[in-house]
CSV table of C-alpha atoms in Angstrom, one decimal:
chain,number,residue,atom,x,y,z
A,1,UNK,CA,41.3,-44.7,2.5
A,2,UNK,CA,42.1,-42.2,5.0
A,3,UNK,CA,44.5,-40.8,2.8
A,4,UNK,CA,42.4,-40.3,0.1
A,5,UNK,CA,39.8,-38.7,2.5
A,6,UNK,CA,42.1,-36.0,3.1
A,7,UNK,CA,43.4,-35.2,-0.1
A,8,UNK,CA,39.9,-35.2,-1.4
A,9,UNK,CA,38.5,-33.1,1.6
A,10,UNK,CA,41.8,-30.7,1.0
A,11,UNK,CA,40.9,-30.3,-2.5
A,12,UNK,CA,37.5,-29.3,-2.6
A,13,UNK,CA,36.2,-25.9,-3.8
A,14,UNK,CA,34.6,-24.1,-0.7
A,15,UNK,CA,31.3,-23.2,-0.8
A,16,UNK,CA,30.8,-19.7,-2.4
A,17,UNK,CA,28.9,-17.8,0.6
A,18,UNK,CA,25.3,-16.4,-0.2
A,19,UNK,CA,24.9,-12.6,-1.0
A,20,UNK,CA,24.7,-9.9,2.0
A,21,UNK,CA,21.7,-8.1,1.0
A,22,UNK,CA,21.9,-4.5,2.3
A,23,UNK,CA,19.4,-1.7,2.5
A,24,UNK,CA,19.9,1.8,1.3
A,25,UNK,CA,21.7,3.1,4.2
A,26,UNK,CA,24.1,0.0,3.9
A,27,UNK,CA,22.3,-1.9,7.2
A,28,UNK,CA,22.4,-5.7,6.6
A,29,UNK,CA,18.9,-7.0,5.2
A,30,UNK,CA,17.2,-9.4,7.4
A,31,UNK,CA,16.5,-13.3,6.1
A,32,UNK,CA,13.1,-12.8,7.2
A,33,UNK,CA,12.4,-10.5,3.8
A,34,UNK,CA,14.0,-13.6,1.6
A,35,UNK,CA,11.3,-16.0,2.7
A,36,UNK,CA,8.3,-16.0,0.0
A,37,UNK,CA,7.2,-19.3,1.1
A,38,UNK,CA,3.4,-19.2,1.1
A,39,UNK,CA,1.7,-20.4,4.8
A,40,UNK,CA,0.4,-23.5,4.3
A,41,UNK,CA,-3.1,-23.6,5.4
A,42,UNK,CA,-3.7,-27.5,6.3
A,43,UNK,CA,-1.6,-26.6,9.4
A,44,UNK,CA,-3.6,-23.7,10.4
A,45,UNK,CA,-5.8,-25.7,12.3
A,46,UNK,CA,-9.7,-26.8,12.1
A,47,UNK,CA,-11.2,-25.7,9.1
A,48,UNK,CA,-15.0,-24.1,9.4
A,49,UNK,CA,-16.4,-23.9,6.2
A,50,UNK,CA,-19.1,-21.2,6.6
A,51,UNK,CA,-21.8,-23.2,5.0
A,52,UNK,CA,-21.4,-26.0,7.3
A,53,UNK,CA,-22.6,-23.5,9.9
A,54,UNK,CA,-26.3,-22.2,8.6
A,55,UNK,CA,-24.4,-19.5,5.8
A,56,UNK,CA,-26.8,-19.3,2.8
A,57,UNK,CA,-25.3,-19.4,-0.6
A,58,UNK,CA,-27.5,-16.6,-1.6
A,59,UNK,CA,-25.7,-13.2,-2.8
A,60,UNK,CA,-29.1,-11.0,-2.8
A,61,UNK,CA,-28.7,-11.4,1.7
A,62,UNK,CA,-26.5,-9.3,3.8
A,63,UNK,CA,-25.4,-12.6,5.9
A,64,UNK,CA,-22.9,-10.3,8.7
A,65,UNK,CA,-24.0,-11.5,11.7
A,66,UNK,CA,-23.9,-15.5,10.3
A,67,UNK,CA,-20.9,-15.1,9.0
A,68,UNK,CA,-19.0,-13.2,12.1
A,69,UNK,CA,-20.7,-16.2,14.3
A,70,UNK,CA,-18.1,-19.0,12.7
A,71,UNK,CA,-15.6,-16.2,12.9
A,72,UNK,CA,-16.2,-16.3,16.9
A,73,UNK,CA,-17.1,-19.7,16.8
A,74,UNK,CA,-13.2,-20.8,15.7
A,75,UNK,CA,-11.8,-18.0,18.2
A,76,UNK,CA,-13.7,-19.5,21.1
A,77,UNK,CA,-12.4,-22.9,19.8
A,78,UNK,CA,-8.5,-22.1,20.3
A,79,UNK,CA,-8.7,-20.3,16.4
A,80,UNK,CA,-8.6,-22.0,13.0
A,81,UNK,CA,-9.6,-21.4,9.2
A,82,UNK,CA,-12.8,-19.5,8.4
A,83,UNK,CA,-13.1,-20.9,4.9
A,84,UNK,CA,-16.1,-19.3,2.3
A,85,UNK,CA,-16.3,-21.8,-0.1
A,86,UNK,CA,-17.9,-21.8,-3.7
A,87,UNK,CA,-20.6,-19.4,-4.4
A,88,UNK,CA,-21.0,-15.7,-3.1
A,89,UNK,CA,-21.6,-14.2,0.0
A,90,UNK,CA,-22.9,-10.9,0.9
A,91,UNK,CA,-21.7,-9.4,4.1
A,92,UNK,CA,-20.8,-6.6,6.0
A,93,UNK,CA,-17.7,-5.7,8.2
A,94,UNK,CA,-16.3,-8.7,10.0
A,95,UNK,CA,-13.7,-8.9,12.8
A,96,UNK,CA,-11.2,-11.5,12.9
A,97,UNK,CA,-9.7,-12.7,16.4
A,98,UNK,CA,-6.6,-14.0,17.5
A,99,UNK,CA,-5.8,-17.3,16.0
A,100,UNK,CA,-8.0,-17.1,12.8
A,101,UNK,CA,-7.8,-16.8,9.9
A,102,UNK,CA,-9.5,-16.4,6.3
A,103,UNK,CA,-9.6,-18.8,3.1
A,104,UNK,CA,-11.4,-17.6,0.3
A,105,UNK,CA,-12.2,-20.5,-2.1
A,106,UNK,CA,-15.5,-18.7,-3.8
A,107,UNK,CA,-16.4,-14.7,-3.4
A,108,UNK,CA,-16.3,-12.3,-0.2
A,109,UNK,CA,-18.6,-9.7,-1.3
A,110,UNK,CA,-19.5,-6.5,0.3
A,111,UNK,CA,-22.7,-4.7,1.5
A,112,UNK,CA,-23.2,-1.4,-1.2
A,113,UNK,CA,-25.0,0.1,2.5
A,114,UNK,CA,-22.6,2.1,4.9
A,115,UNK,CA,-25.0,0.7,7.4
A,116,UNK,CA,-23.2,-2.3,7.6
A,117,UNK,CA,-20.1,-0.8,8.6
A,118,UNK,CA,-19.8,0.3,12.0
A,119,UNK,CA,-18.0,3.6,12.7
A,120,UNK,CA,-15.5,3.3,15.3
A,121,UNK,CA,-12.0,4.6,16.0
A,122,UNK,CA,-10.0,3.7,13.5
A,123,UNK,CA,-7.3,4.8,11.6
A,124,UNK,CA,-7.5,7.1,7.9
A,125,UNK,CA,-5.8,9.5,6.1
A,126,UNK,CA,-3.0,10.0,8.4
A,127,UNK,CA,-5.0,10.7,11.8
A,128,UNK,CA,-6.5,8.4,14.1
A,129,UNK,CA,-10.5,9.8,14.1
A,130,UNK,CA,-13.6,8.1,14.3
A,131,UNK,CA,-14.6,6.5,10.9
A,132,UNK,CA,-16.1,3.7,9.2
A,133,UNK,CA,-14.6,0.3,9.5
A,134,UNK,CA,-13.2,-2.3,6.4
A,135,UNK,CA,-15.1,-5.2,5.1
A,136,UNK,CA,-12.2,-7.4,6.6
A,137,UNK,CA,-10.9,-6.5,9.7
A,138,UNK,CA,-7.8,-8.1,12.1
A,139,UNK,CA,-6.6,-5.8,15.4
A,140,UNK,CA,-3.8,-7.0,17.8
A,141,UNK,CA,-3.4,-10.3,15.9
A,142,UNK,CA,-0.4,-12.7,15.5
A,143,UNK,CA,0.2,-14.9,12.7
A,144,UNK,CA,-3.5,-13.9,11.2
A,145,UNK,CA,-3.3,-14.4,7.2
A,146,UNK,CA,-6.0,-14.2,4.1
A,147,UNK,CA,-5.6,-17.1,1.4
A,148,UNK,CA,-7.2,-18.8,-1.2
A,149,UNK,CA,-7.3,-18.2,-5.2
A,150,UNK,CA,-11.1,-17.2,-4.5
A,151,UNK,CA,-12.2,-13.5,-4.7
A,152,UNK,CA,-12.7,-10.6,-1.9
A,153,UNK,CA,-15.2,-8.0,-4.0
A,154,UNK,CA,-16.1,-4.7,-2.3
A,155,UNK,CA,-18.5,-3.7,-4.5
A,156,UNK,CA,-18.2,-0.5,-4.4
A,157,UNK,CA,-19.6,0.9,-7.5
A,158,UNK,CA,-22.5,2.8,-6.0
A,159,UNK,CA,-19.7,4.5,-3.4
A,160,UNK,CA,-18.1,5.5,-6.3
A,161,UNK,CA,-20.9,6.6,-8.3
A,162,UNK,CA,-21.4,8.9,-5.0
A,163,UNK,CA,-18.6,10.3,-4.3
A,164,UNK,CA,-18.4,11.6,-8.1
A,165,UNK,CA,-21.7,13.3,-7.6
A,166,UNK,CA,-20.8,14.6,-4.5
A,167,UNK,CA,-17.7,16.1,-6.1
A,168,UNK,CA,-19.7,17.7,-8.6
A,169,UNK,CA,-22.0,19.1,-6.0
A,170,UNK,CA,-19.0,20.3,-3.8
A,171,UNK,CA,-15.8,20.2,-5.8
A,172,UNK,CA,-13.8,20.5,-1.8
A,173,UNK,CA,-15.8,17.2,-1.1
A,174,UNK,CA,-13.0,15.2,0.9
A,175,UNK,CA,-12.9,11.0,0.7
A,176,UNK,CA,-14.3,10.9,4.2
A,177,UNK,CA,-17.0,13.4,2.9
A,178,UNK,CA,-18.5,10.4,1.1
A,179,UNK,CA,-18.6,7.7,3.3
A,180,UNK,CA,-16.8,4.7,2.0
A,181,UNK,CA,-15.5,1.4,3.8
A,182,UNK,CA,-12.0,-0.2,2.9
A,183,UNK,CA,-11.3,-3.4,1.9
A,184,UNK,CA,-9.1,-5.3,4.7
A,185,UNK,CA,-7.5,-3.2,7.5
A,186,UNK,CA,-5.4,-4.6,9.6
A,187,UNK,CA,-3.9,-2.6,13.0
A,188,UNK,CA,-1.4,-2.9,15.7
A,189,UNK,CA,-0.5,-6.9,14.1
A,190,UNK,CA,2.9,-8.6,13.6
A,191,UNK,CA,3.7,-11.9,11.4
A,192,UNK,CA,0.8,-11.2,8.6
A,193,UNK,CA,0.4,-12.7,5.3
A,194,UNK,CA,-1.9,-12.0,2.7
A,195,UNK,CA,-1.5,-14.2,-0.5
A,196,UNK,CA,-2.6,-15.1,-3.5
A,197,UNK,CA,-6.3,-13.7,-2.9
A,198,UNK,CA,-8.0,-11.4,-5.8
A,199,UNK,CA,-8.8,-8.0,-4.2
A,200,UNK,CA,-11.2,-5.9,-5.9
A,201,UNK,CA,-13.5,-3.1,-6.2
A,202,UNK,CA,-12.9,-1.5,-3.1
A,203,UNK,CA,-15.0,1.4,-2.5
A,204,UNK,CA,-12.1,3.4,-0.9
A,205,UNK,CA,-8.4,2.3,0.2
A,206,UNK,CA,-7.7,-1.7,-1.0
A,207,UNK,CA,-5.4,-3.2,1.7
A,208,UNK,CA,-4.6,-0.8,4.1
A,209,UNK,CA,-1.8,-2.1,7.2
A,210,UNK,CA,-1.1,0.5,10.1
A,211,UNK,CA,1.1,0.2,13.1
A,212,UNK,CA,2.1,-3.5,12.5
A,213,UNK,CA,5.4,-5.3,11.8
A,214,UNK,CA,6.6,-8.2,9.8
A,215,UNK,CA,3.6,-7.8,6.7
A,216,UNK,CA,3.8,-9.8,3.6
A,217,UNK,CA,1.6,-9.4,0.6
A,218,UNK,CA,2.7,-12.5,-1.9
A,219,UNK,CA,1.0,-13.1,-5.2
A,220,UNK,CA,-2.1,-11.2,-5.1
A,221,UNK,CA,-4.2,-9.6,-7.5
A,222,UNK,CA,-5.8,-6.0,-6.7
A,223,UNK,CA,-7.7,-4.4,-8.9
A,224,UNK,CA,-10.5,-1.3,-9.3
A,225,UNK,CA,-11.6,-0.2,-12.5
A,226,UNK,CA,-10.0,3.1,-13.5
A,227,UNK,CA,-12.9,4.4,-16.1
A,228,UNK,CA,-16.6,4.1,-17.1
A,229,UNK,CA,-18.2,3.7,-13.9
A,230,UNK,CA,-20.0,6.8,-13.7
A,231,UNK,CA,-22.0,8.0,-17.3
A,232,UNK,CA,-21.9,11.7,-16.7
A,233,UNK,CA,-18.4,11.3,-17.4
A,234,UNK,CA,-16.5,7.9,-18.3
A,235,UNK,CA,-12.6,9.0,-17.2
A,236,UNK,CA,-13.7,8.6,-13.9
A,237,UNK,CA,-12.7,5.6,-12.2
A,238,UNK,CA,-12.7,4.1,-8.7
A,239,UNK,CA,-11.8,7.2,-6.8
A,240,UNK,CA,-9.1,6.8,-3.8
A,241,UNK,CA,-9.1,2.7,-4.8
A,242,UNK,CA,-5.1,2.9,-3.4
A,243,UNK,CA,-3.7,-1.2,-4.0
A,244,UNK,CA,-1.8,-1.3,-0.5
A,245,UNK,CA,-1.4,1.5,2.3
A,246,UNK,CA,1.4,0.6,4.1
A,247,UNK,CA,0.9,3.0,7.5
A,248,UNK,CA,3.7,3.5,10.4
A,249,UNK,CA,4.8,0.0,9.7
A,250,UNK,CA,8.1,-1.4,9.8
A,251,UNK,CA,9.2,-4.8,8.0
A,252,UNK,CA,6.6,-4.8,5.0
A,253,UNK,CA,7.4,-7.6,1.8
A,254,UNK,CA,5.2,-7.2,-1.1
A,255,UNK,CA,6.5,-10.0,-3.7
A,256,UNK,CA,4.6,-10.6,-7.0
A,257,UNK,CA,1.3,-8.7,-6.6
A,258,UNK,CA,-0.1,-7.2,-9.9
A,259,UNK,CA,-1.9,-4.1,-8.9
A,260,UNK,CA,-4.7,-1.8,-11.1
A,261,UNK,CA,-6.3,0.9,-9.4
A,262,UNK,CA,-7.3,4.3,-9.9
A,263,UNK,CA,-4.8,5.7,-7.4
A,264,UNK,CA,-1.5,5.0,-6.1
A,265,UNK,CA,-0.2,1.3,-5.7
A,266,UNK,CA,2.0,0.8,-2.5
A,267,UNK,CA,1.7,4.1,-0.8
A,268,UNK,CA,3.8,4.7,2.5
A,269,UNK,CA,1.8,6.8,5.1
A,270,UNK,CA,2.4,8.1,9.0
A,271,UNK,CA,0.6,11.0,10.0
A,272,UNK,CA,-0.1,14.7,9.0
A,273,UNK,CA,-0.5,18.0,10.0
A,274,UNK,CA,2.1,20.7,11.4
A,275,UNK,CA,2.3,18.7,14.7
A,276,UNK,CA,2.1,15.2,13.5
A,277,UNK,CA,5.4,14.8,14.7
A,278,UNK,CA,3.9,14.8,18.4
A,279,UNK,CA,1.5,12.6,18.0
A,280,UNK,CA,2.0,9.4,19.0
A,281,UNK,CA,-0.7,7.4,16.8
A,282,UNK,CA,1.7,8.7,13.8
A,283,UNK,CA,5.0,6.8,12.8
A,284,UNK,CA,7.9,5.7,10.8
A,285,UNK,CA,7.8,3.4,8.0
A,286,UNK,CA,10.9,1.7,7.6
A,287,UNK,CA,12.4,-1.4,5.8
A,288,UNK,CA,9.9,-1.7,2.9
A,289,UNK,CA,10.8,-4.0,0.1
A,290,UNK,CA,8.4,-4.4,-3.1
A,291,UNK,CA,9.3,-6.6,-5.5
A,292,UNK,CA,8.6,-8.2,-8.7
A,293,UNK,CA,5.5,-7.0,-9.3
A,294,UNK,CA,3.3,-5.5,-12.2
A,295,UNK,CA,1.4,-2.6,-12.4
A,296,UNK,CA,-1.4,-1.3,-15.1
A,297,UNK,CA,-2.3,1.4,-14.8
A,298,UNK,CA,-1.7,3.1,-11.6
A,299,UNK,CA,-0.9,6.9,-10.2
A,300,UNK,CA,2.1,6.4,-8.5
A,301,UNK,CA,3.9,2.6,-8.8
A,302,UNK,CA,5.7,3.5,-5.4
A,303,UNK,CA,4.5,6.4,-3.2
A,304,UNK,CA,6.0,8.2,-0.5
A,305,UNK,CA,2.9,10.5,1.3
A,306,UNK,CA,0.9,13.0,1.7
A,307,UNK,CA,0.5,11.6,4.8
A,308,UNK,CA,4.0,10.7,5.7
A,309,UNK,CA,6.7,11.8,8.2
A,310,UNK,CA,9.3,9.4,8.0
A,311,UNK,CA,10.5,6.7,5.4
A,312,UNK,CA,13.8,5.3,5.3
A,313,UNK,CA,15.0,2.1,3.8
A,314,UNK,CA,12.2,1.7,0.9
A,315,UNK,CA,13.1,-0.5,-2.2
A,316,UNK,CA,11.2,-0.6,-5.3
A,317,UNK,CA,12.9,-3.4,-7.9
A,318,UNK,CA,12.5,-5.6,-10.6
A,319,UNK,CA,8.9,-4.8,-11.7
A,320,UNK,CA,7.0,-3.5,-14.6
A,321,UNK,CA,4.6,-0.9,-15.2
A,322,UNK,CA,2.1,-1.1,-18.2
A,323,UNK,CA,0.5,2.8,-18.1
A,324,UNK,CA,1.7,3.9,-14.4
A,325,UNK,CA,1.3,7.9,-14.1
A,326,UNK,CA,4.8,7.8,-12.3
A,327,UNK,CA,6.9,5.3,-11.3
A,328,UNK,CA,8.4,7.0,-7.9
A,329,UNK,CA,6.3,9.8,-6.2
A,330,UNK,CA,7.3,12.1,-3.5
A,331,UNK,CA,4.7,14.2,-2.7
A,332,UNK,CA,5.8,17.1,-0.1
A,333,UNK,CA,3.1,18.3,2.2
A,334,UNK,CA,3.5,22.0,3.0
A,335,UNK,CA,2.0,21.6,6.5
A,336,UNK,CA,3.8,18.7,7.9
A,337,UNK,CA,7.5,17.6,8.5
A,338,UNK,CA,8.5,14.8,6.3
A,339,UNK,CA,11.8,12.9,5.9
A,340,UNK,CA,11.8,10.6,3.3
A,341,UNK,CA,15.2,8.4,2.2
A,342,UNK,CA,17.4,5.8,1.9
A,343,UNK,CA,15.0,5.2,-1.1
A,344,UNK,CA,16.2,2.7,-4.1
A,345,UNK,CA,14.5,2.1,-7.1
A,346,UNK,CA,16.2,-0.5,-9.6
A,347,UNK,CA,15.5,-3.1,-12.7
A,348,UNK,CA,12.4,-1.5,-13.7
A,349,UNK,CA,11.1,-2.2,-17.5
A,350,UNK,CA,7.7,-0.6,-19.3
A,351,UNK,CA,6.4,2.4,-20.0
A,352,UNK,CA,5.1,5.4,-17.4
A,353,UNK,CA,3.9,9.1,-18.1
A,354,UNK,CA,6.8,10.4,-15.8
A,355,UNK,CA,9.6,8.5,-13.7
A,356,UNK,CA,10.3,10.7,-10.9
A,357,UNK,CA,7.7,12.9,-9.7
A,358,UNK,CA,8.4,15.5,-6.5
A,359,UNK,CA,5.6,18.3,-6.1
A,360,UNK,CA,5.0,20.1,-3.1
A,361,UNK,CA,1.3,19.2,-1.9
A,362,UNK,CA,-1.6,21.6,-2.8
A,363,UNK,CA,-4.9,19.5,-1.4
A,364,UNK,CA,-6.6,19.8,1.2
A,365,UNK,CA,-3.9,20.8,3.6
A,366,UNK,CA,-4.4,23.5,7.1
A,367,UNK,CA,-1.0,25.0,7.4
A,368,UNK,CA,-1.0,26.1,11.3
A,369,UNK,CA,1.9,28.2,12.9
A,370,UNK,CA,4.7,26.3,14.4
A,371,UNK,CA,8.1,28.7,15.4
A,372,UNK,CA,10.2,25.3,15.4
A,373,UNK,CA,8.8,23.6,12.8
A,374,UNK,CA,11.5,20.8,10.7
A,375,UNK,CA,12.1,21.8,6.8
A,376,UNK,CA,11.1,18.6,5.2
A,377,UNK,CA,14.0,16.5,3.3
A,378,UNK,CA,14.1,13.6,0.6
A,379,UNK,CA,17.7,12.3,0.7
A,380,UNK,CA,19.6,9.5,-0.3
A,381,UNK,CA,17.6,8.5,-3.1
A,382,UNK,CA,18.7,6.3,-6.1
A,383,UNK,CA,17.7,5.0,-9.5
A,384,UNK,CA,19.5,3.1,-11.4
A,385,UNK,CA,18.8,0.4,-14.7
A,386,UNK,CA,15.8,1.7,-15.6
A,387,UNK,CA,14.1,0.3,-18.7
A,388,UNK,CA,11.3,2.4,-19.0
A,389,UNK,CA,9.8,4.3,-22.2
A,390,UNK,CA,9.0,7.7,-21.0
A,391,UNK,CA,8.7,11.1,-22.2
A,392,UNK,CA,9.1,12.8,-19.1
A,393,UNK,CA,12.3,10.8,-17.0
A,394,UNK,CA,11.3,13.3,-14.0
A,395,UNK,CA,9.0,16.3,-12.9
A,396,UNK,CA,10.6,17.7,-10.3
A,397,UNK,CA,9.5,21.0,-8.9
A,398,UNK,CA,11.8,22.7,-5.7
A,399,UNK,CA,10.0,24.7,-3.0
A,400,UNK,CA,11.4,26.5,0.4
A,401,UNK,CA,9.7,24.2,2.5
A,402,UNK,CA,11.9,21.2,1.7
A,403,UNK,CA,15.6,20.4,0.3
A,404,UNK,CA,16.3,17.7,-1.8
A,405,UNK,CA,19.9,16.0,-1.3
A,406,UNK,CA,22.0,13.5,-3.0
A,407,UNK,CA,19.6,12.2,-5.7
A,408,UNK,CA,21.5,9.6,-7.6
A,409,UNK,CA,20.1,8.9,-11.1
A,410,UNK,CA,22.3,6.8,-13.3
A,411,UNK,CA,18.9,4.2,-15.2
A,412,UNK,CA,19.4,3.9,-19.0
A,413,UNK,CA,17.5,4.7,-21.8
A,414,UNK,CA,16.7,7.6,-19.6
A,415,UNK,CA,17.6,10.7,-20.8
A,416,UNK,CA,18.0,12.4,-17.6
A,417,UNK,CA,20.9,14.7,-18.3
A,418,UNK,CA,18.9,16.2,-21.1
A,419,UNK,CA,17.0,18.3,-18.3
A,420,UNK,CA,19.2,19.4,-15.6
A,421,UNK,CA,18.2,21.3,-12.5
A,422,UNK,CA,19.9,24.1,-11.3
A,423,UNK,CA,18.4,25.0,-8.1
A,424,UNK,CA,20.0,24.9,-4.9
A,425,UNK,CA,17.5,22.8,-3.4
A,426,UNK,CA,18.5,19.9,-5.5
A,427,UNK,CA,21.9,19.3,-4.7
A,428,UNK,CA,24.7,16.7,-5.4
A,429,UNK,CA,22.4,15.2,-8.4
A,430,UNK,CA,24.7,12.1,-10.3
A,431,UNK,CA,24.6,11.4,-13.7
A,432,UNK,CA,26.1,8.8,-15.2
């Protein structure tokens, strides 16, 4: 017998080892981004269904101050589930604490009154400024999520019916012009997931995630109607309605999440303005991975600024756009200094306007006079098996005030040798 142990044990196959997932700049992945297992919400704790605790089902009452008592209620009790059941419930911005956490069974639904939104400092549009809060708010939390198959509705369609006839008025009317809450913010956090949930009509940003680490966003469904929602003209949609703002974050997985909004879809942001650089609210986002997810129609599928400084280690991969605008979007804002690369973007199928898109920025920007001031850069970035029907593979438009270096494009059907660029900016382009 011990014989036959050995031979047996000397004949085996060995065990093939898993695959080294890398990032761009060749750095070893970590396992954490390989783990889409969704939390399970039984062991979250006490469960404190909001009914239970004098919360109406009646969606004609703004029920805030109700709804933020069970809220404080399971924070005061050690933490636990804040669960809205079946039915909907009109609210304005709440606050999640430390050890809570959110389960929408039924329907979150916004106040249409900025009233019920305090304005506080906050974070938007790459500064750090007083503003109005979100409908869902979690600061300084670990381990908060927001689950359930049940509905988170912002509507916002009187926002957006405002902002369009503010832009008439004033065509320089700015988003914070028109004052318009976001959907979930969550600041200064670490170990967040936010799954399966239906996100929707958000009268400005969706999701939007600054300064935390270690952010998943698995299986959700984020939508905002991009036409007829104003009469005087019915191509307008929900304006500025972005699907996820990922903000001087680091470790960010977004796995399976279909996304339709009038705007961009995962946006990476940091910080602006000639000195943004110096400014310690700004920051990096690095070690971004969005994955097998499904766009309809959409501005950007995968956008890099305007308010950026630094991205590095960003992959886009095996999804599929319906009517996306572009696919990959570097937008390069004349008055700050931006680094974007280390970017991949593989195994995409569908259809898009344009594929590659890199314009220098021309809204709403205040150029100021700096003697040392960085020339931008988009380095390092790669496309490759691209299944996409396009008529347009990329748009890309050089400038003085950034260089573009070792672009990589070797995705088929795309015809991208069919347009070369001869600039000096673009340099060390690949075609295969």
């Amino acid at each position: 017998m011990l014989a036959l142990a050995v031979m047996t044990a000397g004949t085996a196959k060995p065990k093939k080892k898993p695959a080294v997932e890398r990032w761009p700049d060749g750095t070893v992945m970590d396992a954490w981004f390989k783990d889409t297992t969704k939390v399970d919400v039984a062991a979250l704790g006490k469960q404190y269904v909001i009914t239970d605790f004098g919360v109406r089902r009646d969606s004609t009452v703004v029920q805030t101050k109700a709804i933020q008592a069970v809220i404080d209620r399971a924070a005061q009790a050690g933490g636990g589930v804040v669960v809205i059941p079946e039915g909907t419930f009109l609210t304005g911005a709440l606050f999640f604490k430390q050890g809570t956490h959110l389960h929408v069974v039924g329907r979150l639904k916004g106040s249409d009154r900025i009233i019920d939104f305090p304005y506080m400092k906050t974070r938007i549009e790459g500064e750090t400024c007083t503003y109005f809060c979100a409908l869902v708010n979690a600061d300084g939390v670990d381990g908060f999520s927001i689950s359930g198959k049940g509905t988170i509705d912002g509507n916002g369609l009187n926002y957006w019916q405002e902002f369009w006839i503010r832009r008439k008025w004033n065509p320089q009317c700015t988003n914070k012009d028109a004052q318009r809450p976001r959907l979930t913010y969550i600041s200064n956090a670490k170990n967040v997931t936010i799954q399966d949930v239906h996100l929707i009509n958000s009268p400005f940003w969706t999701n939007h995630v600054y300064k935390s680490t270690h952010v998943r966003y698995l299986d959700c469904y984020i939508y905002a109607p991009t036409e007829n929602i104003w009469a005087p003209d019915p191509t307008r949609g929900a304006p500025s309605s972005d699907a996820i703002d990922i903000d001087a974050c680091t470790d960010v997985l977004i796995n399976g999440c279909y996304m339709h909004v009038n705007d961009d879809a995962v946006v990476l942001k940091g910080g602006k303005g000639t000195w943004a650089d110096k400014d310690e609210t700004n920051g990096d986002c690095e070690r971004i991975l969005i994955q097998n997810c499904h766009y309809g129609k959409v501005h950007g599928c995968l956008t890099l600024g305007s308010e950026s400084l630094h991205d590095r280690n960003v992959i886009l991969r095996n999804c599929h756009t319906e009517r996306a605008d572009r696919v990959l979007w570097l937008k390069m804002r004349p008055d700050t200094p931006q680094h974007y690369e280390y970017v991949t973007v593989e195994n995409i199928t569908g259809r898009c306007k344009r594929f590659l898109f890199v314009h220098p920025w021309s809204q709403f920007f205040k150029p100021e006079k700096r003697d040392d001031m960085p020339l931008s850069r988009c380095n390092n970035i790669t496309l490759r098996n691209i299944q996409v029907d396009t008529p347009t593979p990329y748009d890309v438009k050089t400038s003085d005030k950034y260089e573009l270096i070792d672009f990589t494009i070797d995705g088929k059907p795309l015809a991208f040798a069919k347009n070369p660029v001869s600039t000096e900016q673009l340099q060390h382009i690949v075609y295969e």
